[in-house]
XYZ file of C-alpha atoms in Angstrom:
728
model
C 104.626 82.228 127.222
C 101.263 82.759 125.604
C 99.991 79.273 124.728
C 99.111 80.378 121.195
C 102.848 80.463 120.435
C 103.487 76.901 121.626
C 103.702 75.655 118.020
C 106.874 77.670 117.550
C 108.623 75.732 120.308
C 107.789 72.217 119.188
C 110.874 70.139 118.227
C 111.109 68.719 114.729
C 113.158 65.857 113.320
C 115.479 66.584 110.381
C 117.272 63.419 109.325
C 119.448 62.131 112.173
C 119.128 65.403 114.095
C 116.373 67.106 116.079
C 115.800 70.854 115.911
C 114.655 71.949 119.365
C 112.175 74.559 118.060
C 111.026 76.186 114.820
C 113.427 79.157 114.856
C 116.230 78.801 112.337
C 118.916 81.327 111.451
C 119.528 80.667 107.779
C 122.982 81.195 106.262
C 123.865 84.874 106.050
C 127.061 86.880 105.722
C 128.608 88.852 108.568
C 132.134 89.613 107.331
C 133.789 86.947 109.514
C 134.293 83.970 107.239
C 136.864 81.465 108.463
C 139.575 84.057 109.047
C 137.913 85.691 112.065
C 136.904 82.723 114.189
C 136.302 84.830 117.292
C 133.834 87.060 115.469
C 132.154 84.090 113.796
C 131.766 82.121 117.022
C 130.624 85.035 119.159
C 128.015 86.325 116.721
C 126.454 82.947 115.945
C 126.487 81.698 119.535
C 124.751 84.884 120.682
C 121.737 83.780 118.635
C 121.937 80.291 120.081
C 121.908 81.841 123.557
C 118.883 83.848 122.448
C 116.914 80.717 121.625
C 117.408 80.058 117.906
C 117.246 76.297 117.361
C 119.362 76.230 114.215
C 122.368 78.421 113.376
C 124.316 78.501 110.111
C 127.498 79.922 108.676
C 127.420 82.271 105.743
C 127.983 80.669 102.341
C 131.068 78.467 102.740
C 133.437 77.950 99.823
C 134.439 74.352 99.163
C 137.496 75.040 96.978
C 139.748 77.880 95.751
C 137.852 77.733 92.451
C 134.975 79.235 94.436
C 136.706 82.351 95.749
C 134.439 85.387 96.171
C 137.103 87.915 97.139
C 136.717 90.864 97.658
C 133.558 89.781 99.492
C 134.040 87.680 102.611
C 132.724 84.133 102.614
C 133.552 81.280 104.927
C 135.924 78.670 103.528
C 136.383 75.011 104.298
C 139.350 74.292 102.051
C 141.655 72.643 104.576
C 142.224 71.595 108.173
C 142.985 75.166 109.230
C 139.478 76.192 108.196
C 138.084 73.188 110.058
C 139.848 74.302 113.235
C 138.638 77.894 112.927
C 135.036 76.934 112.176
C 135.025 74.462 115.060
C 135.221 77.458 117.380
C 131.754 78.384 116.128
C 130.226 74.917 116.401
C 131.603 74.432 119.907
C 130.120 77.716 121.130
C 126.730 77.179 119.481
C 126.427 73.640 120.827
C 126.694 74.969 124.393
C 123.123 76.248 123.999
C 121.626 73.097 122.487
C 121.280 74.475 118.967
C 122.129 72.698 115.724
C 124.840 74.168 113.506
C 124.739 74.158 109.716
C 127.250 74.883 106.966
C 126.258 76.066 103.487
C 128.654 74.402 101.028
C 129.103 76.740 98.082
C 130.568 76.582 94.600
C 129.799 79.727 92.655
C 130.854 79.004 89.096
C 131.501 82.312 87.308
C 129.657 84.158 90.076
C 132.844 83.578 92.103
C 135.409 85.893 90.458
C 138.459 84.258 92.140
C 140.263 87.569 92.514
C 142.494 86.156 95.253
C 142.982 82.545 94.169
C 143.211 83.442 90.436
C 141.728 80.049 89.595
C 139.220 79.376 86.842
C 135.725 78.347 87.934
C 133.748 75.699 86.092
C 130.122 75.606 84.982
C 127.709 73.485 82.944
C 128.370 75.650 79.872
C 130.702 78.533 79.181
C 129.124 81.898 79.920
C 129.854 85.213 81.535
C 128.449 85.875 84.979
C 125.400 88.140 84.985
C 126.409 89.226 88.495
C 130.191 89.712 88.422
C 132.279 91.702 85.939
C 134.463 89.947 83.380
C 134.064 86.583 85.087
C 133.655 83.557 82.806
C 133.659 79.849 83.533
C 135.071 76.801 81.776
C 132.489 74.352 80.425
C 132.736 71.173 82.466
C 133.463 67.857 80.813
C 132.582 64.604 82.545
C 135.886 64.478 84.414
C 135.305 68.035 85.661
C 131.871 67.067 86.930
C 133.259 64.159 88.945
C 136.065 66.326 90.311
C 133.758 69.136 91.460
C 131.338 66.664 93.005
C 134.281 65.288 94.971
C 134.996 68.853 96.156
C 131.547 68.781 97.789
C 132.200 65.387 99.381
C 135.591 66.418 100.745
C 134.112 69.641 102.139
C 131.226 67.712 103.720
C 133.679 65.415 105.494
C 135.609 68.409 106.808
C 132.323 69.962 107.931
C 131.436 66.849 109.895
C 134.871 66.930 111.525
C 134.339 70.590 112.405
C 131.222 69.630 114.346
C 128.471 70.711 111.939
C 125.094 69.015 112.300
C 123.583 70.138 108.993
C 125.378 70.098 105.642
C 123.956 72.064 102.717
C 124.384 71.527 99.019
C 123.716 75.161 98.180
C 121.902 75.794 94.927
C 119.930 78.975 95.482
C 120.871 82.411 94.160
C 121.983 80.863 90.833
C 125.069 79.096 92.164
C 126.440 75.936 90.550
C 123.702 73.321 91.150
C 121.054 75.794 89.995
C 123.216 76.722 87.004
C 122.967 73.084 85.921
C 119.213 73.055 86.588
C 118.372 76.321 84.824
C 118.119 76.484 81.011
C 119.279 80.097 81.253
C 122.774 78.799 82.030
C 122.749 75.156 80.958
C 123.087 74.746 77.182
C 124.467 71.209 77.259
C 123.243 68.472 74.938
C 124.623 65.441 76.832
C 123.203 63.613 79.861
C 123.541 66.778 81.991
C 121.538 69.057 79.678
C 118.244 69.289 77.839
C 115.399 67.711 79.800
C 114.694 68.570 83.436
C 115.838 65.102 84.487
C 119.174 65.659 82.771
C 119.624 69.211 84.054
C 118.835 67.963 87.573
C 121.385 65.159 87.335
C 124.393 67.108 88.684
C 122.479 68.297 91.742
C 120.948 64.893 92.452
C 124.258 63.069 92.091
C 125.993 65.575 94.353
C 123.313 65.206 97.020
C 123.615 61.428 96.786
C 127.412 61.535 97.154
C 127.288 63.950 100.101
C 124.561 61.912 101.751
C 126.627 58.778 101.324
C 129.632 60.472 102.921
C 128.058 62.132 105.980
C 124.314 61.414 105.914
C 124.388 59.098 108.915
C 126.096 61.798 111.001
C 124.630 65.012 109.580
C 121.312 66.188 108.242
C 121.429 66.946 104.518
C 119.899 70.228 103.423
C 119.628 72.015 100.155
C 118.831 75.644 99.518
C 116.758 75.973 96.383
C 115.432 79.030 94.585
C 112.073 77.494 93.703
C 111.346 80.313 91.243
C 114.042 82.408 89.606
C 111.417 85.067 88.753
C 112.701 85.155 85.190
C 109.934 83.314 83.370
C 110.587 80.368 81.085
C 114.297 81.159 80.833
C 114.704 80.096 84.455
C 112.874 77.946 86.993
C 109.150 78.419 87.662
C 107.784 76.975 90.865
C 104.574 75.433 89.509
C 106.486 73.643 86.776
C 110.116 72.644 87.130
C 110.427 73.961 90.674
C 107.968 71.459 92.094
C 109.168 68.700 89.779
C 112.750 69.091 90.988
C 111.621 68.906 94.609
C 109.894 65.607 93.847
C 113.089 64.264 92.262
C 115.389 65.375 95.091
C 113.088 64.785 98.064
C 114.438 61.296 98.910
C 117.969 62.728 99.138
C 117.160 65.742 101.340
C 116.384 65.914 105.071
C 115.249 69.541 105.055
C 114.438 72.053 102.310
C 115.468 75.698 102.585
C 113.475 77.441 99.859
C 113.544 80.976 98.508
C 113.085 82.854 95.234
C 115.198 84.897 92.838
C 118.810 84.800 91.682
C 122.003 86.524 92.787
C 121.930 89.123 89.999
C 118.872 90.641 91.659
C 118.691 89.034 95.059
C 116.669 91.874 96.523
C 113.697 89.738 95.489
C 114.882 87.251 98.128
C 116.265 89.532 100.852
C 113.471 91.957 100.119
C 113.915 95.482 101.474
C 110.885 96.731 103.391
C 110.531 99.590 100.910
C 109.132 97.092 98.411
C 108.417 93.831 100.272
C 106.262 93.095 103.288
C 106.758 90.276 105.782
C 106.229 86.855 104.223
C 106.515 88.114 100.669
C 107.932 84.775 99.424
C 105.045 82.658 100.697
C 103.151 82.704 97.367
C 106.024 80.613 95.961
C 107.213 78.769 99.067
C 103.808 77.294 99.867
C 103.941 75.029 96.794
C 106.856 73.002 98.148
C 104.858 71.524 101.020
C 102.454 70.136 98.409
C 105.104 67.772 97.010
C 107.742 67.316 99.712
C 107.539 64.790 102.527
C 110.426 66.523 104.349
C 110.446 69.602 106.609
C 110.460 72.888 104.701
C 111.853 76.188 105.933
C 111.939 79.583 104.304
C 112.661 83.221 104.948
C 110.405 86.247 104.669
C 111.656 88.725 107.277
C 109.329 87.128 109.819
C 109.215 89.263 112.967
C 105.625 88.861 114.189
C 105.007 85.648 116.171
C 101.334 85.725 115.156
C 102.376 85.475 111.507
C 104.891 82.735 112.277
C 102.222 80.599 113.937
C 99.807 81.253 111.073
C 102.358 80.136 108.470
C 103.139 76.884 110.278
C 99.521 76.030 111.088
C 98.520 76.723 107.488
C 101.069 74.163 106.348
C 103.048 76.640 104.267
C 106.313 76.124 106.165
C 107.474 73.851 108.987
C 110.328 76.019 110.236
C 110.668 79.813 110.360
C 113.860 80.819 108.608
C 115.376 84.206 109.343
C 118.533 86.163 108.669
C 117.818 89.870 109.217
C 115.352 89.394 112.119
C 117.980 87.279 113.902
C 120.506 90.089 113.485
C 118.137 92.784 114.732
C 117.224 90.670 117.749
C 119.272 87.559 118.558
C 116.933 86.982 121.516
C 113.685 87.052 119.532
C 112.755 83.403 120.321
C 113.422 83.779 124.043
C 111.408 87.005 124.199
C 108.435 85.229 122.646
C 108.865 82.297 125.024
C 109.094 84.609 128.038
C 106.031 86.646 127.058
C 108.085 89.757 126.211
C 106.931 90.312 122.643
C 106.966 94.095 123.065
C 110.689 93.905 123.863
C 111.564 92.511 120.424
C 113.841 94.735 118.331
C 111.906 94.420 115.091
C 113.980 94.304 111.908
C 113.183 97.408 109.852
C 114.173 95.840 106.518
C 116.584 98.615 105.570
C 119.208 96.068 104.390
C 122.115 98.062 105.767
C 123.371 94.712 107.119
C 123.462 93.389 103.553
C 125.130 96.544 102.264
C 128.379 95.660 104.015
C 128.639 92.359 102.115
C 127.784 94.076 98.848
C 130.460 96.707 99.514
C 132.940 93.888 99.861
C 133.480 92.626 103.345
C 133.462 95.120 106.219
C 131.924 93.633 109.365
C 128.144 93.594 109.287
C 126.207 96.326 111.085
C 122.537 96.667 112.004
C 120.411 99.799 112.231
C 118.353 98.342 115.067
C 120.992 96.391 116.973
C 124.207 98.314 117.617
C 125.820 95.223 119.168
C 125.614 93.194 115.936
C 129.167 92.514 114.801
C 130.569 93.771 118.117
C 130.028 90.634 120.196
C 133.694 89.611 119.945
C 135.395 92.869 118.986
C 133.993 94.900 121.873
C 132.506 92.182 124.051
C 129.008 93.636 123.787
C 125.889 91.652 124.638
C 122.535 92.920 123.312
C 120.676 92.186 126.555
C 123.332 92.548 129.242
C 124.975 95.761 130.432
C 127.708 96.483 132.926
C 126.231 98.223 135.991
C 127.005 101.899 136.406
C 130.266 102.867 138.089
C 129.178 106.197 139.534
C 126.139 108.138 140.674
C 126.476 110.687 137.885
C 123.328 112.203 136.430
C 123.563 112.459 132.662
C 121.739 114.954 130.438
C 121.163 113.846 126.843
C 120.110 116.642 124.502
C 118.298 115.230 121.479
C 116.078 112.133 121.247
C 116.919 111.050 117.713
C 118.570 107.727 116.830
C 121.807 108.497 118.663
C 120.407 110.313 121.684
C 117.584 107.868 122.338
C 119.940 104.893 122.116
C 122.459 106.582 124.399
C 119.758 107.312 126.985
C 118.385 103.761 126.754
C 121.745 102.083 127.366
C 122.627 104.480 130.187
C 119.319 103.704 131.887
C 119.863 99.961 131.343
C 123.112 100.415 133.238
C 121.286 102.114 136.108
C 122.197 105.737 135.482
C 119.822 108.597 136.136
C 119.239 110.158 132.728
C 117.365 113.226 131.584
C 116.522 113.000 127.880
C 115.409 116.357 126.472
C 114.098 117.187 123.007
C 112.061 120.068 121.671
C 110.133 117.657 119.419
C 106.937 116.076 120.699
C 108.065 112.519 119.929
C 111.162 110.384 120.305
C 112.843 109.503 117.029
C 114.228 112.712 115.594
C 115.194 112.287 111.957
C 113.592 108.822 111.815
C 110.131 110.369 112.209
C 110.590 112.173 108.898
C 112.198 109.254 107.114
C 109.423 106.866 108.177
C 106.871 109.154 106.504
C 108.439 108.567 103.070
C 106.770 106.092 100.698
C 107.689 102.511 101.549
C 109.758 103.401 104.606
C 107.087 103.153 107.287
C 108.745 100.092 108.833
C 111.849 102.160 109.522
C 109.720 103.624 112.299
C 110.310 100.400 114.265
C 113.687 101.923 115.149
C 111.921 104.735 117.005
C 109.212 102.468 118.416
C 111.644 100.085 120.097
C 113.519 102.883 121.839
C 110.353 104.681 122.817
C 108.929 101.514 124.393
C 112.121 100.668 126.260
C 112.713 104.220 127.506
C 109.196 104.470 128.878
C 109.684 101.177 130.733
C 113.065 102.229 132.089
C 111.791 105.586 133.346
C 109.167 103.742 135.379
C 111.922 101.684 136.995
C 114.115 104.683 137.727
C 111.856 107.482 138.975
C 114.735 109.960 138.953
C 115.161 109.635 135.191
C 113.066 111.859 132.941
C 112.018 112.167 129.311
C 111.136 115.767 128.472
C 109.584 116.076 125.008
C 108.252 119.277 123.486
C 110.645 121.099 125.770
C 111.952 124.604 125.309
C 115.302 124.323 123.488
C 118.195 124.309 125.911
C 120.795 127.034 125.515
C 124.244 127.256 127.063
C 122.952 128.829 130.266
C 120.315 126.142 130.582
C 122.875 123.363 130.256
C 125.396 124.954 132.613
C 122.715 125.390 135.225
C 120.921 122.110 134.662
C 122.728 120.208 137.407
C 123.898 117.286 135.293
C 127.311 115.738 135.889
C 127.799 114.839 132.232
C 126.150 116.146 129.072
C 125.725 114.330 125.756
C 124.815 116.481 122.760
C 122.856 114.635 120.056
C 121.294 117.525 118.142
C 121.420 115.888 114.725
C 122.060 117.468 111.346
C 120.226 119.406 108.624
C 120.163 119.530 104.852
C 122.178 122.378 103.424
C 120.156 125.381 102.376
C 122.674 126.906 99.955
C 123.501 124.010 97.620
C 126.790 123.118 99.279
C 127.681 119.527 98.378
C 130.484 116.995 98.084
C 130.871 117.964 94.427
C 132.115 121.521 94.968
C 132.238 122.112 98.746
C 130.807 125.557 98.098
C 127.404 127.248 97.876
C 125.740 127.503 94.488
C 125.094 131.092 93.391
C 121.402 131.935 93.606
C 120.410 129.010 95.829
C 118.821 129.868 99.160
C 116.163 127.781 100.892
C 114.708 130.958 102.422
C 113.281 131.724 98.977
C 109.681 130.609 98.510
C 110.411 128.453 95.451
C 113.310 126.454 96.949
C 112.885 123.785 99.640
C 114.976 121.426 101.717
C 113.725 117.971 102.719
C 112.923 119.315 106.204
C 110.691 122.000 104.700
C 108.841 119.370 102.682
C 108.293 117.246 105.792
C 107.083 120.298 107.705
C 104.732 121.324 104.892
C 105.919 124.888 105.383
C 105.894 125.830 101.684
C 103.635 125.094 98.746
C 105.152 122.792 96.112
C 104.702 123.804 92.483
C 103.583 121.573 89.653
C 107.026 121.203 88.051
C 109.573 119.929 90.568
C 113.283 119.635 89.986
C 115.308 117.820 92.646
C 118.969 118.790 92.740
C 120.817 115.789 94.151
C 124.345 115.107 95.364
C 123.395 112.539 98.034
C 124.105 108.870 97.219
C 121.357 107.235 99.273
C 117.581 107.263 99.602
C 116.482 110.873 100.135
C 116.253 112.134 96.550
C 114.649 108.935 95.162
C 112.183 108.860 98.051
C 111.173 112.500 97.669
C 110.810 111.989 93.922
C 108.494 109.060 94.640
C 106.500 111.060 97.196
C 106.049 114.097 94.972
C 105.297 112.139 91.795
C 102.573 110.178 93.585
C 101.159 113.504 94.776
C 100.711 114.560 91.145
C 103.809 116.664 90.531
C 105.943 116.460 87.399
C 109.326 115.414 88.786
C 112.835 115.569 87.404
C 115.992 114.655 89.317
C 119.231 116.373 88.295
C 122.060 114.459 89.910
C 125.790 114.923 90.081
C 126.348 111.470 91.593
C 125.020 108.041 90.652
C 121.431 108.393 91.833
C 120.809 106.093 94.780
C 124.324 104.621 94.567
C 124.126 103.169 98.079
C 120.793 101.572 97.176
C 122.725 99.143 94.970
C 124.190 97.811 98.217
C 120.818 97.659 100.018
C 119.208 95.871 97.032
C 116.625 98.634 96.528
C 118.041 100.036 93.300
C 116.432 97.791 90.626
C 112.919 98.365 91.919
C 113.442 102.082 92.516
C 114.429 102.454 88.864
C 111.362 100.493 87.774
C 109.271 102.747 89.988
C 110.756 105.840 88.341
C 109.742 104.475 84.947
C 106.201 103.792 86.142
C 105.872 107.291 87.608
C 107.541 109.001 84.621
C 110.238 110.541 86.799
C 113.004 111.902 84.585
C 116.655 111.547 85.598
C 119.187 114.066 84.334
C 122.477 112.346 85.096
C 126.046 113.589 85.480
C 125.189 117.250 85.899
C 125.652 119.894 88.522
C 124.417 123.438 88.955
C 126.422 126.552 88.230
C 123.695 129.005 89.316
C 119.973 129.286 89.905
C 117.287 131.913 89.425
C 113.572 131.991 90.100
C 111.995 129.425 87.825
C 115.192 128.122 86.256
C 118.570 126.530 87.074
C 121.709 126.274 84.976
C 123.192 122.761 84.839
C 126.503 121.652 83.370
C 127.995 118.316 82.364
C 130.297 117.180 85.154
C 132.447 115.368 82.578
C 132.760 118.448 80.408
C 134.660 121.614 81.162
C 131.728 123.384 82.732
C 133.058 122.885 86.227
C 136.029 125.065 85.340
C 133.946 128.174 84.669
C 134.521 130.814 87.318
C 131.921 133.169 88.711
C 132.583 136.647 89.978
C 131.767 135.764 93.560
C 128.217 137.124 93.715
C 126.533 134.637 91.448
C 126.505 136.715 88.274
C 127.204 135.457 84.775
C 130.331 133.412 84.057
C 133.294 134.974 82.394
C 132.877 132.711 79.381
C 129.904 130.910 77.937
C 130.087 127.131 77.556
C 127.963 124.806 75.485
C 127.758 122.262 78.325
C 125.625 124.718 80.338
C 121.874 124.435 79.852
C 118.956 126.099 81.618
C 116.163 123.934 83.042
C 112.864 125.305 84.253
C 111.064 124.476 87.491
C 108.329 125.736 89.763
C 109.944 124.316 92.911
C 113.601 123.407 93.377
C 114.252 120.687 95.991
C 117.728 120.767 97.543
C 119.181 117.338 98.385
C 122.771 118.462 98.099
C 124.495 117.712 101.391
C 124.089 117.711 105.160
C 125.736 119.646 107.973
C 125.826 118.939 111.705
C 123.752 121.005 114.132
C 126.797 121.809 116.196
C 126.306 125.396 117.357
C 125.107 124.398 120.840
C 128.103 122.132 121.403
C 130.523 124.785 120.188
C 129.001 127.382 122.472
C 129.324 125.061 125.470
C 132.882 124.204 124.505
C 133.765 127.902 124.386
C 132.760 128.116 128.055
C 134.655 125.025 129.148
C 136.300 127.075 131.884
C 132.921 127.269 133.629
C 132.207 123.529 133.635
C 133.886 122.722 136.918
C 132.107 125.544 138.715
C 128.823 124.012 137.549
C 129.937 120.478 138.488
C 130.051 119.365 134.855
C 132.652 116.625 134.330
C 132.364 116.404 130.557
C 130.363 117.323 127.471
C 130.293 114.936 124.515
C 129.094 115.017 120.913
C 127.511 112.024 119.150
C 125.552 110.931 116.091
C 124.793 113.279 113.225
C 125.809 116.204 115.421
C 129.330 114.780 115.307
C 129.119 114.155 111.542
C 126.173 113.206 109.286
C 126.007 109.433 108.901
C 123.784 106.404 108.398
C 121.095 105.864 111.037
C 122.911 102.626 111.918
C 126.128 104.503 112.636
C 124.382 107.257 114.579
C 122.755 104.558 116.724
C 126.126 102.903 117.237
C 127.580 106.242 118.388
C 124.968 106.568 121.103
C 125.319 102.970 122.209
C 129.106 103.100 122.288
C 129.447 106.228 124.396
C 126.873 104.923 126.872
C 128.943 101.755 127.324
C 132.145 103.798 127.794
C 130.832 106.859 129.649
C 133.159 106.299 132.636
C 136.322 106.215 130.526
C 138.858 108.964 130.856
C 137.925 110.247 127.404
C 134.583 108.729 126.356
C 134.362 110.983 123.303
C 136.890 108.691 121.641
C 136.231 104.938 121.305
C 138.281 102.367 123.150
C 140.388 100.012 121.006
C 138.642 96.824 119.950
C 140.035 93.319 119.674
C 141.375 92.413 116.259
C 142.006 88.967 114.797
C 145.213 89.219 112.803
C 148.011 87.021 111.538
C 151.360 88.185 112.907
C 154.395 87.570 110.744
C 157.751 86.457 112.072
C 156.890 85.398 115.604
C 158.408 81.915 115.646
C 160.667 83.089 118.451
C 157.682 83.666 120.733
C 157.140 81.084 123.489
C 154.964 78.244 122.274
C 155.043 79.270 118.611
C 155.169 76.342 116.216
C 155.362 78.110 112.866
C 156.470 81.312 111.216
C 152.914 82.678 111.214
C 150.742 82.717 114.292
C 147.326 84.114 115.054
C 146.953 86.779 117.686
C 143.408 86.823 119.028
């Protein structure tokens, strides 16, 4: 280890516990909760094995009144939850790490769709995060009852083996609802002045501390600034004052900013937030607290981590996304392998799964995230190869480069071939878009690792800028197995999910129409007035609009789908809409195109009857006119309508399958966007998965994974003690 990083490995006392270093995985959701104990234990303990000194659950509900279904939270309602969560604490403790639980009561932000109970809050109000979710205003008996919920949950947490117990108040959950005048309209001893509004939180901390404080460290997560002005909490006023009030009751502070209604200001996507973006607020807490302070900021650079601690801004480096991207980040720093770190790219695809409502978490950088239990994958360990096969991988994009990397890690001889001059494929274009430069870390990690692996295995090769391989070239290459990862392209004829057909008059061969690839290549001039025709629900159309508007073009986006719909899930949407307003980008919503001509395009209302108008098959005028159709002028039309796989090479090889054996080819496989256009995270997973399973009888198709399910009616099975039994 470089001695300049020694600060990061100094132990620190937090109440009755000692954190072995300054690396702390803060609470974050993975889709496991308490119902998938294998997943929960395997994912968290992987980080403990990788050197993280503190590991936490996701937010953990203390009572059925705090039910966040359809999202997946942990629960600690009863002894069954204690038993399931103990699987996690037992596994984490094997590596000398502390384990924390974030006790959570959401108020109206917990919609209780499963429990159908009514949440309580300081006043009665509708959630500004959920839909049609109100709370009951708490009377004094309610307050005592809910505080006892926290105490009971803390006692269960201690019994489950947790070392750190949170009273969770960040993201505008119950304690912060009492503290914030935006929610708290009370006029009794729990409302009005700061001291009164703080009373619920302080009393709850005192009760929890009295119950488990001699056995567990007491933490609180506090949004020190709600970023909503005087209606909320401001760090230099009530934020710091509350810390002074609560400091004697807390062993460690976990501080962030923002509220749940717009929590992208906390889990900031790299498009809008750089590393350490919360420090301007977090640094104030060390001025008034005598206790250790930790905070997040997508810290991935050890130089920055050391700087933050030495400057006295934080005592402990909190992380969620960086710990997902690389569970072994601390160990790699300790072992002097900083260039081996899989740097979090800040895309927030991990977060998107929670926002969608509970699928297992995924990571663009780390294909093993979420697969530790289900598939038994380890991010740093690979089963040695089972044959001496040489494998040809065609395409060095996200899927192909990951496939080649894992195959080489396993000891295979791999030839990675791409006609581009650089590894990365599609990512190279995406990383050139405004705000998305850090997405290039995906390419950089694989490029670094592949270059190292080729030096270890002299028979492996990386051929960039190569002449495109055709069928004859592949058949005669001499490889035993071939993996095709040729990616996908944007449609050139307007074909989209809305109509599954070309749009009359649209053709990207015309000089005034362009696809995203043509913009990246700079192969055509872009006119002053740009109209982007969009049917894609993610980042491409908003990013191109941003790029072109900043370049001085007048930009309109005509969209047949909710523009940037997936960006709601990645927390980018609020700021992208603000950016559009600043750049005067016009959005024409709920329209699609019926035809296009040079300089103009005809759009119709997708909720009207325009979609029913039939054309004569060659793009001429419709049989009937319709008032929902309107012409819009442009100088350049940008086509972000849909994507199609580059599959012609694979199909040609498949047609000559009868010649494979004669050329000693055992199999040809299709992965990534060439299989079907998908998220970069899923394309990366494709490459990783097939490399792990390349020896299987049919590696094109994934092996089954382990599920954690409740099986009904198995009391007759040997050893069963009840009508319902878990099968793990």
